[in-house]
Short mmCIF file of C-alpha atoms in Angstrom, two decimals:
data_model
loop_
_atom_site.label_atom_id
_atom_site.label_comp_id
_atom_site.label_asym_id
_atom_site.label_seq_id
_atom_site.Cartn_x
_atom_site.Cartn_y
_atom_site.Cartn_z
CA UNK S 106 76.29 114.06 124.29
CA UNK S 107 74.04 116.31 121.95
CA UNK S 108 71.97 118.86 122.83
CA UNK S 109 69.44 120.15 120.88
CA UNK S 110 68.48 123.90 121.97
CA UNK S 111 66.25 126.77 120.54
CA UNK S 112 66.54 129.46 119.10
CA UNK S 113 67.46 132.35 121.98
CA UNK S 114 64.59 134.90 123.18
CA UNK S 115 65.41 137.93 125.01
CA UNK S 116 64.18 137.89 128.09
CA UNK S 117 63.14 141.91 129.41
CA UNK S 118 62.52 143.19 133.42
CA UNK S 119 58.97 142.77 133.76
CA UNK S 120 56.90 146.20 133.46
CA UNK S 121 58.05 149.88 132.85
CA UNK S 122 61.56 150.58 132.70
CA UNK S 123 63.05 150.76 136.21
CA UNK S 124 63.73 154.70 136.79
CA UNK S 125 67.50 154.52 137.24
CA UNK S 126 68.13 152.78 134.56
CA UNK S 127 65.68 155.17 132.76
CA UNK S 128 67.07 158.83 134.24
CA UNK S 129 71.17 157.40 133.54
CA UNK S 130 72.33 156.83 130.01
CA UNK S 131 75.40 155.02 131.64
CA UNK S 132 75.72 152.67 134.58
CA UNK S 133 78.65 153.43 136.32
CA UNK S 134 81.85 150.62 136.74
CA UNK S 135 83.96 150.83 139.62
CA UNK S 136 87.79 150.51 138.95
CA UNK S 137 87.73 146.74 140.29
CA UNK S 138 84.79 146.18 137.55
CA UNK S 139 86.93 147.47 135.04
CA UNK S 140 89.23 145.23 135.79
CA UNK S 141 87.35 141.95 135.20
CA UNK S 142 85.46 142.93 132.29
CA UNK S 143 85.34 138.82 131.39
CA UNK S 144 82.86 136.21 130.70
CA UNK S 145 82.33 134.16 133.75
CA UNK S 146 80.89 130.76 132.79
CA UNK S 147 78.77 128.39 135.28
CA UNK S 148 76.94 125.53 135.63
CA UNK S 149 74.28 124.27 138.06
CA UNK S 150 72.66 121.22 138.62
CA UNK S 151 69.45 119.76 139.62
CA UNK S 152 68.07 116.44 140.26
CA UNK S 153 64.42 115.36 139.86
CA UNK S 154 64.78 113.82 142.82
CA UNK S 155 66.07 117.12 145.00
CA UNK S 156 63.57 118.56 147.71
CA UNK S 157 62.89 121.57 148.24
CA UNK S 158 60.33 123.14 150.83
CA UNK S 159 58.44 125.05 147.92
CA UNK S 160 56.80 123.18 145.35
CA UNK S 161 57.79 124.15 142.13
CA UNK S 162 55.33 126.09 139.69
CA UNK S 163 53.22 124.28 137.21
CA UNK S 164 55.35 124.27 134.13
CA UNK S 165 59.13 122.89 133.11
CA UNK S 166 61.90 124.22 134.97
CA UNK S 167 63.03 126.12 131.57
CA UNK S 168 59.29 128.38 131.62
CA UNK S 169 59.75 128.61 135.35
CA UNK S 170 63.41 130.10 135.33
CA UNK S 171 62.86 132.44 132.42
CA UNK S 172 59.62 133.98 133.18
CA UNK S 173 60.94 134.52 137.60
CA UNK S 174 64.43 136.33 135.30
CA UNK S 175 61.84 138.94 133.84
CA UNK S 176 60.53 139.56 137.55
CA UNK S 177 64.08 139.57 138.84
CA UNK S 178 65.51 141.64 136.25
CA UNK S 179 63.69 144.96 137.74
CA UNK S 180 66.35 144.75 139.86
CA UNK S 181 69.34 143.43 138.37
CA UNK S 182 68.96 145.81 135.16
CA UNK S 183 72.17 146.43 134.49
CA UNK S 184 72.18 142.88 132.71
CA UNK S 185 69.98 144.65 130.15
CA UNK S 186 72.72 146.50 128.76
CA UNK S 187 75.63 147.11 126.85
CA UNK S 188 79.31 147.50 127.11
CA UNK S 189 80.34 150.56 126.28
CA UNK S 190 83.26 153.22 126.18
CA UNK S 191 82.74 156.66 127.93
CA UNK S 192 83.81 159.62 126.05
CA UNK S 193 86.28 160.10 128.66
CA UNK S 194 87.50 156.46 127.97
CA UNK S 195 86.50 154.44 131.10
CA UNK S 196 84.24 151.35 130.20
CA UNK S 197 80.68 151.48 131.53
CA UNK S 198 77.32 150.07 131.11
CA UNK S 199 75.07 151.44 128.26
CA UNK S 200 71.39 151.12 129.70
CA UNK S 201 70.31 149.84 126.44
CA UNK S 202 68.06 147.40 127.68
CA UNK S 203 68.39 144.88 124.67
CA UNK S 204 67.53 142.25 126.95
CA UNK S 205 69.05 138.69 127.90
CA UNK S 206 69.69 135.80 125.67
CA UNK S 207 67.52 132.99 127.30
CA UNK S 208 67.74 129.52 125.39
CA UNK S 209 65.33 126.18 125.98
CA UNK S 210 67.52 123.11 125.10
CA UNK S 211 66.88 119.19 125.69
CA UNK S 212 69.67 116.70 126.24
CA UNK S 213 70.42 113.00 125.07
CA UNK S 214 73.06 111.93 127.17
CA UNK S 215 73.36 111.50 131.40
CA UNK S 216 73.06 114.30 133.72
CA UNK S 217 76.31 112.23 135.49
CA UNK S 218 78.18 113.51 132.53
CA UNK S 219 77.84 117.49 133.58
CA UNK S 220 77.92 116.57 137.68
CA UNK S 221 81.72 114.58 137.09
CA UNK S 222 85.00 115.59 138.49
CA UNK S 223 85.71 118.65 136.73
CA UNK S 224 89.37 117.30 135.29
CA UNK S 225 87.61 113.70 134.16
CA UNK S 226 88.57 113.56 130.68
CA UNK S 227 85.46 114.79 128.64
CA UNK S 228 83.50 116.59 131.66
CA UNK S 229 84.68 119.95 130.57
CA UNK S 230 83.54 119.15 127.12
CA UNK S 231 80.44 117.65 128.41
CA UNK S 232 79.59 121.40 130.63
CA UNK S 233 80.18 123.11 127.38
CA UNK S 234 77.30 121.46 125.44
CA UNK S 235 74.86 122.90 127.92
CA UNK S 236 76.76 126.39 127.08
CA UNK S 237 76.41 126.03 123.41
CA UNK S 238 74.97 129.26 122.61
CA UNK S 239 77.77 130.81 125.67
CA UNK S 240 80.30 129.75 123.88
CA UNK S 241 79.00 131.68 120.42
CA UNK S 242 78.95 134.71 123.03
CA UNK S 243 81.99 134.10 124.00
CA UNK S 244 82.94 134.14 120.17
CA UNK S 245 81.45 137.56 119.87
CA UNK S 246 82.96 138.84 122.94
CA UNK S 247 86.75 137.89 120.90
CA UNK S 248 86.01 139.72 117.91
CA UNK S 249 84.12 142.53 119.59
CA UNK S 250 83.70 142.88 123.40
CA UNK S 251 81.48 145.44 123.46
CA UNK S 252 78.99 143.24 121.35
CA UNK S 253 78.47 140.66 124.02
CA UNK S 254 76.02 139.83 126.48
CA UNK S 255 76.26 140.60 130.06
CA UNK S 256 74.25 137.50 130.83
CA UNK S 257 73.69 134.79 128.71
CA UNK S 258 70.93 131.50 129.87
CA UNK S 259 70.93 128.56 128.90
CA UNK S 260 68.70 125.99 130.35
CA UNK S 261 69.08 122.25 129.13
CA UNK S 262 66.86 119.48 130.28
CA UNK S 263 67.30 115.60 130.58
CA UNK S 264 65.15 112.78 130.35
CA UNK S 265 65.59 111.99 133.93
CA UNK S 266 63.87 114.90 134.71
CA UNK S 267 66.65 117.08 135.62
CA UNK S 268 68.37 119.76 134.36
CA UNK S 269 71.33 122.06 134.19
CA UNK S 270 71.33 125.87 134.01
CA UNK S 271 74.31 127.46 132.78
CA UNK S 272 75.49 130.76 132.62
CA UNK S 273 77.86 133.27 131.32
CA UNK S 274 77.84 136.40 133.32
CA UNK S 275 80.55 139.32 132.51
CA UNK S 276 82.62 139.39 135.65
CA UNK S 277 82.31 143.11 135.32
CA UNK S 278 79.25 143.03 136.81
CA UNK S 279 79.31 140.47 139.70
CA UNK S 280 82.12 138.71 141.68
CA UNK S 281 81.35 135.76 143.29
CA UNK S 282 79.78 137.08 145.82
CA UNK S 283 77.54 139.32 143.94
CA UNK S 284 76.32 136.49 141.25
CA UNK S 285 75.07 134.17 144.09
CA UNK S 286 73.07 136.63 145.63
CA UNK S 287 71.66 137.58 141.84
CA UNK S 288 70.99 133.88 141.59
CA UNK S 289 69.26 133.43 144.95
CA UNK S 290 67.17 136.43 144.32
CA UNK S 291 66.42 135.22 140.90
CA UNK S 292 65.54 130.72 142.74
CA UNK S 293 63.25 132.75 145.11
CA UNK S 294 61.07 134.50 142.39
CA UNK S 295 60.91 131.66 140.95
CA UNK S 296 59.46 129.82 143.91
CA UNK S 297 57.12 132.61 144.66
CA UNK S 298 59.49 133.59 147.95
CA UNK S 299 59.85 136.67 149.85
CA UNK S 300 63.11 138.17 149.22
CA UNK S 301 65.54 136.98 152.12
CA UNK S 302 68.16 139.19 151.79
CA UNK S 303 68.50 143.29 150.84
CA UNK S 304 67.86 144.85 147.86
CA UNK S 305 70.87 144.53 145.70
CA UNK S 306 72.46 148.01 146.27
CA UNK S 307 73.40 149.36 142.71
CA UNK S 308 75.10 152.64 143.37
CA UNK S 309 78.85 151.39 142.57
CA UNK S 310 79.95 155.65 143.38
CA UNK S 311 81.12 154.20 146.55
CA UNK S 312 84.87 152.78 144.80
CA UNK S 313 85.22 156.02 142.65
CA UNK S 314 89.27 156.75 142.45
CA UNK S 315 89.84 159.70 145.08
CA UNK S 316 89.81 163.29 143.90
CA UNK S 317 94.02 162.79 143.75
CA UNK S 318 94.59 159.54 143.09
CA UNK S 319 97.24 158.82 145.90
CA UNK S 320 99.09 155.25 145.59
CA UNK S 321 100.23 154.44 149.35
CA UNK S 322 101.53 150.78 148.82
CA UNK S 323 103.74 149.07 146.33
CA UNK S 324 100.90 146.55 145.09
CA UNK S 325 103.24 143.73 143.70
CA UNK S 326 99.88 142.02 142.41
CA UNK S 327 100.86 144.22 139.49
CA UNK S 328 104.78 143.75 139.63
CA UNK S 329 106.20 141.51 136.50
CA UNK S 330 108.25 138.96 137.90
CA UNK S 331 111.52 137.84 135.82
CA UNK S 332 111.32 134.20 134.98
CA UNK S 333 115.26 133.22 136.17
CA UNK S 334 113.91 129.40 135.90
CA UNK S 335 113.22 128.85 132.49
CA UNK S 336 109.57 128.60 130.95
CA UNK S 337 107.55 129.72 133.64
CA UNK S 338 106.94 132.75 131.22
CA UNK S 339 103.31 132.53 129.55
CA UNK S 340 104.61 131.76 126.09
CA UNK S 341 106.45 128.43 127.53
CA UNK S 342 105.15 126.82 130.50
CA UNK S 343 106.94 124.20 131.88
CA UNK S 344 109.07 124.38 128.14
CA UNK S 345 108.18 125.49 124.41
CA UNK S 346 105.19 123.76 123.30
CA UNK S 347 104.46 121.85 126.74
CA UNK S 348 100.81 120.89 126.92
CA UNK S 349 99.27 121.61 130.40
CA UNK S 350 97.38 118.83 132.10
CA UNK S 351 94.32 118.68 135.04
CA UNK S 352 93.95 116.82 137.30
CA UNK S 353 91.76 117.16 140.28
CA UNK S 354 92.48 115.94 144.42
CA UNK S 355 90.37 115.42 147.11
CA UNK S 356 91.02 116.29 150.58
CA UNK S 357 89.19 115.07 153.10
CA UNK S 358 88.72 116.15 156.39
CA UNK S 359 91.55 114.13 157.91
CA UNK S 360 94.11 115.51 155.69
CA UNK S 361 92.61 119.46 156.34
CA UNK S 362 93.19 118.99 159.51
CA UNK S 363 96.65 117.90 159.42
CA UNK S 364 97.27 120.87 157.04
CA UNK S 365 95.49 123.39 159.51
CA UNK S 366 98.14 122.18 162.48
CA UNK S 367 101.46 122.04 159.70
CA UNK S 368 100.42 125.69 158.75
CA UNK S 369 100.02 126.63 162.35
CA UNK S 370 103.01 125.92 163.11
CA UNK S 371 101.99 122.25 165.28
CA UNK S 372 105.37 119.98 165.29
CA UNK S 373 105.10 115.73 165.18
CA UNK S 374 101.43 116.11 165.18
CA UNK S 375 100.86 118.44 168.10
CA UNK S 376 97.80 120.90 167.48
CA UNK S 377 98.82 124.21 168.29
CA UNK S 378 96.50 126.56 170.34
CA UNK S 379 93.27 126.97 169.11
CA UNK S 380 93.88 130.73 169.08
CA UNK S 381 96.97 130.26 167.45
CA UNK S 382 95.05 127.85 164.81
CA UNK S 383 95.35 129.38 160.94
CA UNK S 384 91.69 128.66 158.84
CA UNK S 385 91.64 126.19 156.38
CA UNK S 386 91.17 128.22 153.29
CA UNK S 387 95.16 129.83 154.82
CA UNK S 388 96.42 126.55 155.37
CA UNK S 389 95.33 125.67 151.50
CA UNK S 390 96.29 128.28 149.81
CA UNK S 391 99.82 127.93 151.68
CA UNK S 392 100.30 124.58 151.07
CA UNK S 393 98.99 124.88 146.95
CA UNK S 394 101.67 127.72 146.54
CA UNK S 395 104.77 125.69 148.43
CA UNK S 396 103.21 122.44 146.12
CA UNK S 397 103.17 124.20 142.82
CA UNK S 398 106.65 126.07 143.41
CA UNK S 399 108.08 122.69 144.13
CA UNK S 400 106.58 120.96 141.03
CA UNK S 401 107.39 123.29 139.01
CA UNK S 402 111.07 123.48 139.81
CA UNK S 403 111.78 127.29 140.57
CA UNK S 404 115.16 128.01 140.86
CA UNK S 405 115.95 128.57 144.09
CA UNK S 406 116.65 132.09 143.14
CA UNK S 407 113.25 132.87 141.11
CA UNK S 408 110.73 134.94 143.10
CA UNK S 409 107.50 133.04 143.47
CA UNK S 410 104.11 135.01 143.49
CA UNK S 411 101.14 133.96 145.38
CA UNK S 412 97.71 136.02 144.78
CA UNK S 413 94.26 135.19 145.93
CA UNK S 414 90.95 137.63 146.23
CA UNK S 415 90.03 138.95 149.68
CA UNK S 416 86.57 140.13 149.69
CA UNK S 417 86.79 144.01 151.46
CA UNK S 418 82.78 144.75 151.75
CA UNK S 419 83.81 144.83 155.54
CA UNK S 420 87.08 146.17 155.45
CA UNK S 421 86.38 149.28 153.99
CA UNK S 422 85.00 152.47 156.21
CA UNK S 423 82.43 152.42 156.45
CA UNK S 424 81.62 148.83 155.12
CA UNK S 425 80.15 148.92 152.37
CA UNK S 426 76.00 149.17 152.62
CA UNK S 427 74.50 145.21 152.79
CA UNK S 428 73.32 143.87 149.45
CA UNK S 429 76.38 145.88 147.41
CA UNK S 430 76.23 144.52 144.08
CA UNK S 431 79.38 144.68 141.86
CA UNK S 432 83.14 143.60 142.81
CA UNK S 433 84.46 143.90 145.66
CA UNK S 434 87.50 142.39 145.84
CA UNK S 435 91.11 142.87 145.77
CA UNK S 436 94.27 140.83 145.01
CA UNK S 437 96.04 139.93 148.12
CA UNK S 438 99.60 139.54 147.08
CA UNK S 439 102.50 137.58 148.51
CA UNK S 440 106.47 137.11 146.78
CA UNK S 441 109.03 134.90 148.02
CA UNK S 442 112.19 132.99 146.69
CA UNK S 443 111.43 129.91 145.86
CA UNK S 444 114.33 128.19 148.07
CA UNK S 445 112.94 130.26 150.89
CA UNK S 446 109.44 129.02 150.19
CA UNK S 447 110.38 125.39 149.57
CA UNK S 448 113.05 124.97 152.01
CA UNK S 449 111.17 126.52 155.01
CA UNK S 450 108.37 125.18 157.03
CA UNK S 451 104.22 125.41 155.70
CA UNK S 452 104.01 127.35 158.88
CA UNK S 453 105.97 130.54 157.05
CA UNK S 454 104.27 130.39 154.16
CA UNK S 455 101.00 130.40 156.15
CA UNK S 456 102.18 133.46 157.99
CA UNK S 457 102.79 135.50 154.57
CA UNK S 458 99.12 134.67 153.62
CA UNK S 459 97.70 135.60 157.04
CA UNK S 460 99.77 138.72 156.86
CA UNK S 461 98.73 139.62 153.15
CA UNK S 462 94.82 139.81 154.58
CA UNK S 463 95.40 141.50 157.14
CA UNK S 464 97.38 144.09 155.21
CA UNK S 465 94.11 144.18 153.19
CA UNK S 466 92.32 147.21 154.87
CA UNK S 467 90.76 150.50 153.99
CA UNK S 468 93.81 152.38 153.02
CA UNK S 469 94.98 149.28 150.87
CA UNK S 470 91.94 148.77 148.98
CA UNK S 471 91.85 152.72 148.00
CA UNK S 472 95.29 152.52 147.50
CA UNK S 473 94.57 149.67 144.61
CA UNK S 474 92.06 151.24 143.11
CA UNK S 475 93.97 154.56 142.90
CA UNK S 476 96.60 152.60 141.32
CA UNK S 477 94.09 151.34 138.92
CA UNK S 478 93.32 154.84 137.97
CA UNK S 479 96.94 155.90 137.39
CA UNK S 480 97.43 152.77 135.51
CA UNK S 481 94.60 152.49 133.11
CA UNK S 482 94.52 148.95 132.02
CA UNK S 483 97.04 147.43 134.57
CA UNK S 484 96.37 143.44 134.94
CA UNK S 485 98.39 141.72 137.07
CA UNK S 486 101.28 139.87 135.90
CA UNK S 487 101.03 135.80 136.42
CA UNK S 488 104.50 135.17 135.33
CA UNK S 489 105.69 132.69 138.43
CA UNK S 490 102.65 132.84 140.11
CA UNK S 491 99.95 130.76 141.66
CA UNK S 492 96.65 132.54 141.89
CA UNK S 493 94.45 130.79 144.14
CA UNK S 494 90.29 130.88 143.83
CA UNK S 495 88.18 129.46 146.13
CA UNK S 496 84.59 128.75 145.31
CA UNK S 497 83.73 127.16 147.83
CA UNK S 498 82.77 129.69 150.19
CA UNK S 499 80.50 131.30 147.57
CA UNK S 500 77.30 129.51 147.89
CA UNK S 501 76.39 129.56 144.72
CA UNK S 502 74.77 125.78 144.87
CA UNK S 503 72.07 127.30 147.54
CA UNK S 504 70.16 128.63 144.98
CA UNK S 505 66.81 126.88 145.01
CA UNK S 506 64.11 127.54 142.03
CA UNK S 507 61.50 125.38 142.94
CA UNK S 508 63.77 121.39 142.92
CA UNK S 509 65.90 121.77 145.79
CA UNK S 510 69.37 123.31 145.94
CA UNK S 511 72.30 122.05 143.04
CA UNK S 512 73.82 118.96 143.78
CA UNK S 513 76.61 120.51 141.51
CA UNK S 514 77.80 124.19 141.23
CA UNK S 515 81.01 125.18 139.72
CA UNK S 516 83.00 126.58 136.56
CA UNK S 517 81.65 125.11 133.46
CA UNK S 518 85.46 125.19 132.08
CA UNK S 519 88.77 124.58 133.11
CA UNK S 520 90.71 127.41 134.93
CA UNK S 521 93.61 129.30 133.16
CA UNK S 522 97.51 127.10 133.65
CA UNK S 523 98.49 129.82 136.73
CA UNK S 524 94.88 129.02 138.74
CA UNK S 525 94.15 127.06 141.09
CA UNK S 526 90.39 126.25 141.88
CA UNK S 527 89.53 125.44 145.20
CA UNK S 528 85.72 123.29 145.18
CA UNK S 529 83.24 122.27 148.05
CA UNK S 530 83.62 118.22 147.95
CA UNK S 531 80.77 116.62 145.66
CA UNK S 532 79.40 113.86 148.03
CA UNK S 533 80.99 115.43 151.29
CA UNK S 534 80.97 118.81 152.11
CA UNK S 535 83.34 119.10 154.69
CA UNK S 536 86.31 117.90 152.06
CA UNK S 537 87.76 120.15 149.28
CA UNK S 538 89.08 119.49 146.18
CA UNK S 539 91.70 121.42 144.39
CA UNK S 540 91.93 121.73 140.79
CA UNK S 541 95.41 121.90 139.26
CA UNK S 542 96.76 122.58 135.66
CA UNK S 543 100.31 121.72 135.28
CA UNK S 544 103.11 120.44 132.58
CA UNK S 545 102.67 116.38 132.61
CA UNK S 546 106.61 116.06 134.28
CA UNK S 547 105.80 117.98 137.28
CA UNK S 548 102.06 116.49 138.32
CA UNK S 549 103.54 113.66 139.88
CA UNK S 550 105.54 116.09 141.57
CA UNK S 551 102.31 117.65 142.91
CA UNK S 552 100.61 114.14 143.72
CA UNK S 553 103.01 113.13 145.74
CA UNK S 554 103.33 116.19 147.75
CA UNK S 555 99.68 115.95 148.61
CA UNK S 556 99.73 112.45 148.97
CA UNK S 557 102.31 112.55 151.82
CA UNK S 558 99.63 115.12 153.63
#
């Protein structure tokens, strides 16, 4: 497919410079924004044909969507700016306002070919043409970090008459959460709307490190695992020089459901109470940890790691104030052996998950980001571990700019060997799909694991 796109404009907030960003040199970045400071890459997708109950604007989608991100930028102005490094060394936003990269481009090839199964051979190549100019971002964000773009546009239109806008936002600034609200603010300026949610609340103060940064737990998100098994190290997955294949699977609503009652602990079949019943998103994750321990062949002596993101906007005290813009999540952390893991039932493994939220409260999530203080730079350490994402509970396809809501909203690339994406289902939204990177010996491993579901 080629895609022909403009030159980029920078796109400003509309009017006078709002006064925060005018009285504050920096922006302040939270500890869990630090920690993320990462180009986050999407794609969305609209139809001609998709309805919406506001008629679009006069003009193309592209004119529509960048002149509503001027009007929605008064808001969101941290996007404006700049990386930058504090003289006391913490990163922060530099409230530059240099404005946001915003290019037009046009399309010769299907709108199918961005709206495929993400693991199809040539779809992730296909969702980077409509980030062209991302990707030379991302190429200035390598040799310089502080040189790239919080938010880059991109919107590329097709001769059917739809289009695809894609993205690359610096985590550091949104999680999941936080970029679909951005983006539904953003759809309803651009449909004229009233604002249906709060005012994005921009004070990030709230996560500051405590006066005496006090670490109360023994956060083994951060703990490096020893690889007993042989190549589950970074350097050699799955063996020196192993190439790492994807392969998406579907599960339906049948086969959820007969997950939800294994991880609850049902027996031959039986449901188990419905108070007793674990969600699906714990019954998932379980079963993709057990799965991928399996098919990778852990020794039955290696520890296997499990992390996934628990969003704490209501499990801090107070909650934090509605509309909170930044990131606000934590890794939720569980370690097993991997005989204990594989040899036991899904219903254990479900229990460790359950447990790890609800371990996830107040004191935990200061405790991490006191830790975070102590231990400037600290990333977690993926050796032996499957780190489970779901984006499917984000919402991020609701966003409607005038053409209805996406018929496709994802990752416009494939996620990193230790990740495991979890997706809404593309024709039926009641089924997931999970996105899986492994060595090509131990796929069929993982096939046939969730083929017997």
């Amino acid at each position: 497919m080629k895609v022909t796109r403009s030159e980029p404009v920078l796109v400003h907030a509309a009017g006078d410079t709002p006064a925060p960003a005018a009285a504050e040199e920096y922006y302040f970045l939270s500890n869990l924004d630090q920690n993320v400071a990462v180009l986050m890459k999407t794609v969305h997708v609209f139809t001609s044909s998709s309805s919406s109950e506001t008629p679009p604007r006069r003009g193309s989608a592209a004119t529509v969507i960048r002149e509503s991100l001027s009007t929605v930028l008064r808001s969101y102005y941290p996007f404006e700016g700049a990386l930058a490094v504090r003289p006391d060394g913490r990163l922060a936003v530099r409230n530059a306002r240099r404005g946001v990269p915003f290019v037009e481009a046009a399309a010769d090839g299907e709108l199918r070919e961005v709206t495929d199964d993400v693991s199809a051979p040539g779809a992730a190549s296909a969702a980077a043409a409509v980030l062209v100019y991302v990707d030379d971002a991302a190429a200035s964000e390598e040799n310089n970090p502080l040189e790239a773009p919080l938010l880059t546009v991109q919107v590329t239109s097709f001769a059917c008459g739809g289009f695809v806008l894609g993205l690359a936002m610096n985590h550091c600034l949104a999680d999941g959460q936080s970029a679909a609200a951005f983006l539904r603010s953003w759809s309803e300026a651009a449909r004229g709307a009233p604002p249906s949610a709060a005012a994005p609340w921009l004070d990030r103060t709230l996560q500051r490190a405590r006066p005496v940064p006090t670490v109360g737990f023994a956060h083994d998100e951060f703990t490096e695992i020893e690889d007993v098994s042989g190549g589950l190290a970074a350097g050699a997955f799955g063996g020196s020089g192993a190439p790492t294949v994807y392969r998406s699977f579907t599960l339906d609503a049948g086969k959820l459901e007969r997950l939800r009652i294994a991880a609850s602990g049902g027996g031959d079949g039986a449901a188990a109470s419905a108070a007793a019943m674990c969600s699906t998103f714990v019954a998932l994750t379980a079963f993709v940890w057990v799965a991928r321990t399996r098919a990778l062949g852990m020794r039955p002596e290696q520890r296997s790691k499990l992390l996934f993101a628990v969003d704490v906007r209501r499990r801090v005290s107070p909650p934090l104030p509605d509309g909170f813009w930044g990131n606000a999540v934590v890794f939720a952390c569980c370690i097993s052996g991997a005989g204990d893991l594989v040899g036991g039932p899904l219903s254990a493994a479900a229990r460790s998950v359950r447990d790890a939220i609800a371990r996830t409260d107040d004191a935990f999530v200061r405790s991490a980001i006191d830790y975070i203080e102590i231990n400037r730079g600290a990333r977690p350490s993926l050796t032996a571990t499957t780190l489970v994402t779901a984006w499917n509970v984000l919402g991020l396809h609701t966003a409607d700019f005038g053409w209805g809501e996406a018929v496709h909203s994802g990752p416009a690339e494939l996620p990193q060997k230790e990740v495991v994406l979890i997706l809404r289902g593309v024709r039926d939204s009641r089924s997931r799909v999970l996105v899986v990177g492994l060595p090509p010996s131990c796929m069929q491993a993982f096939q046939e694991m969730v083929d017997q579901l």
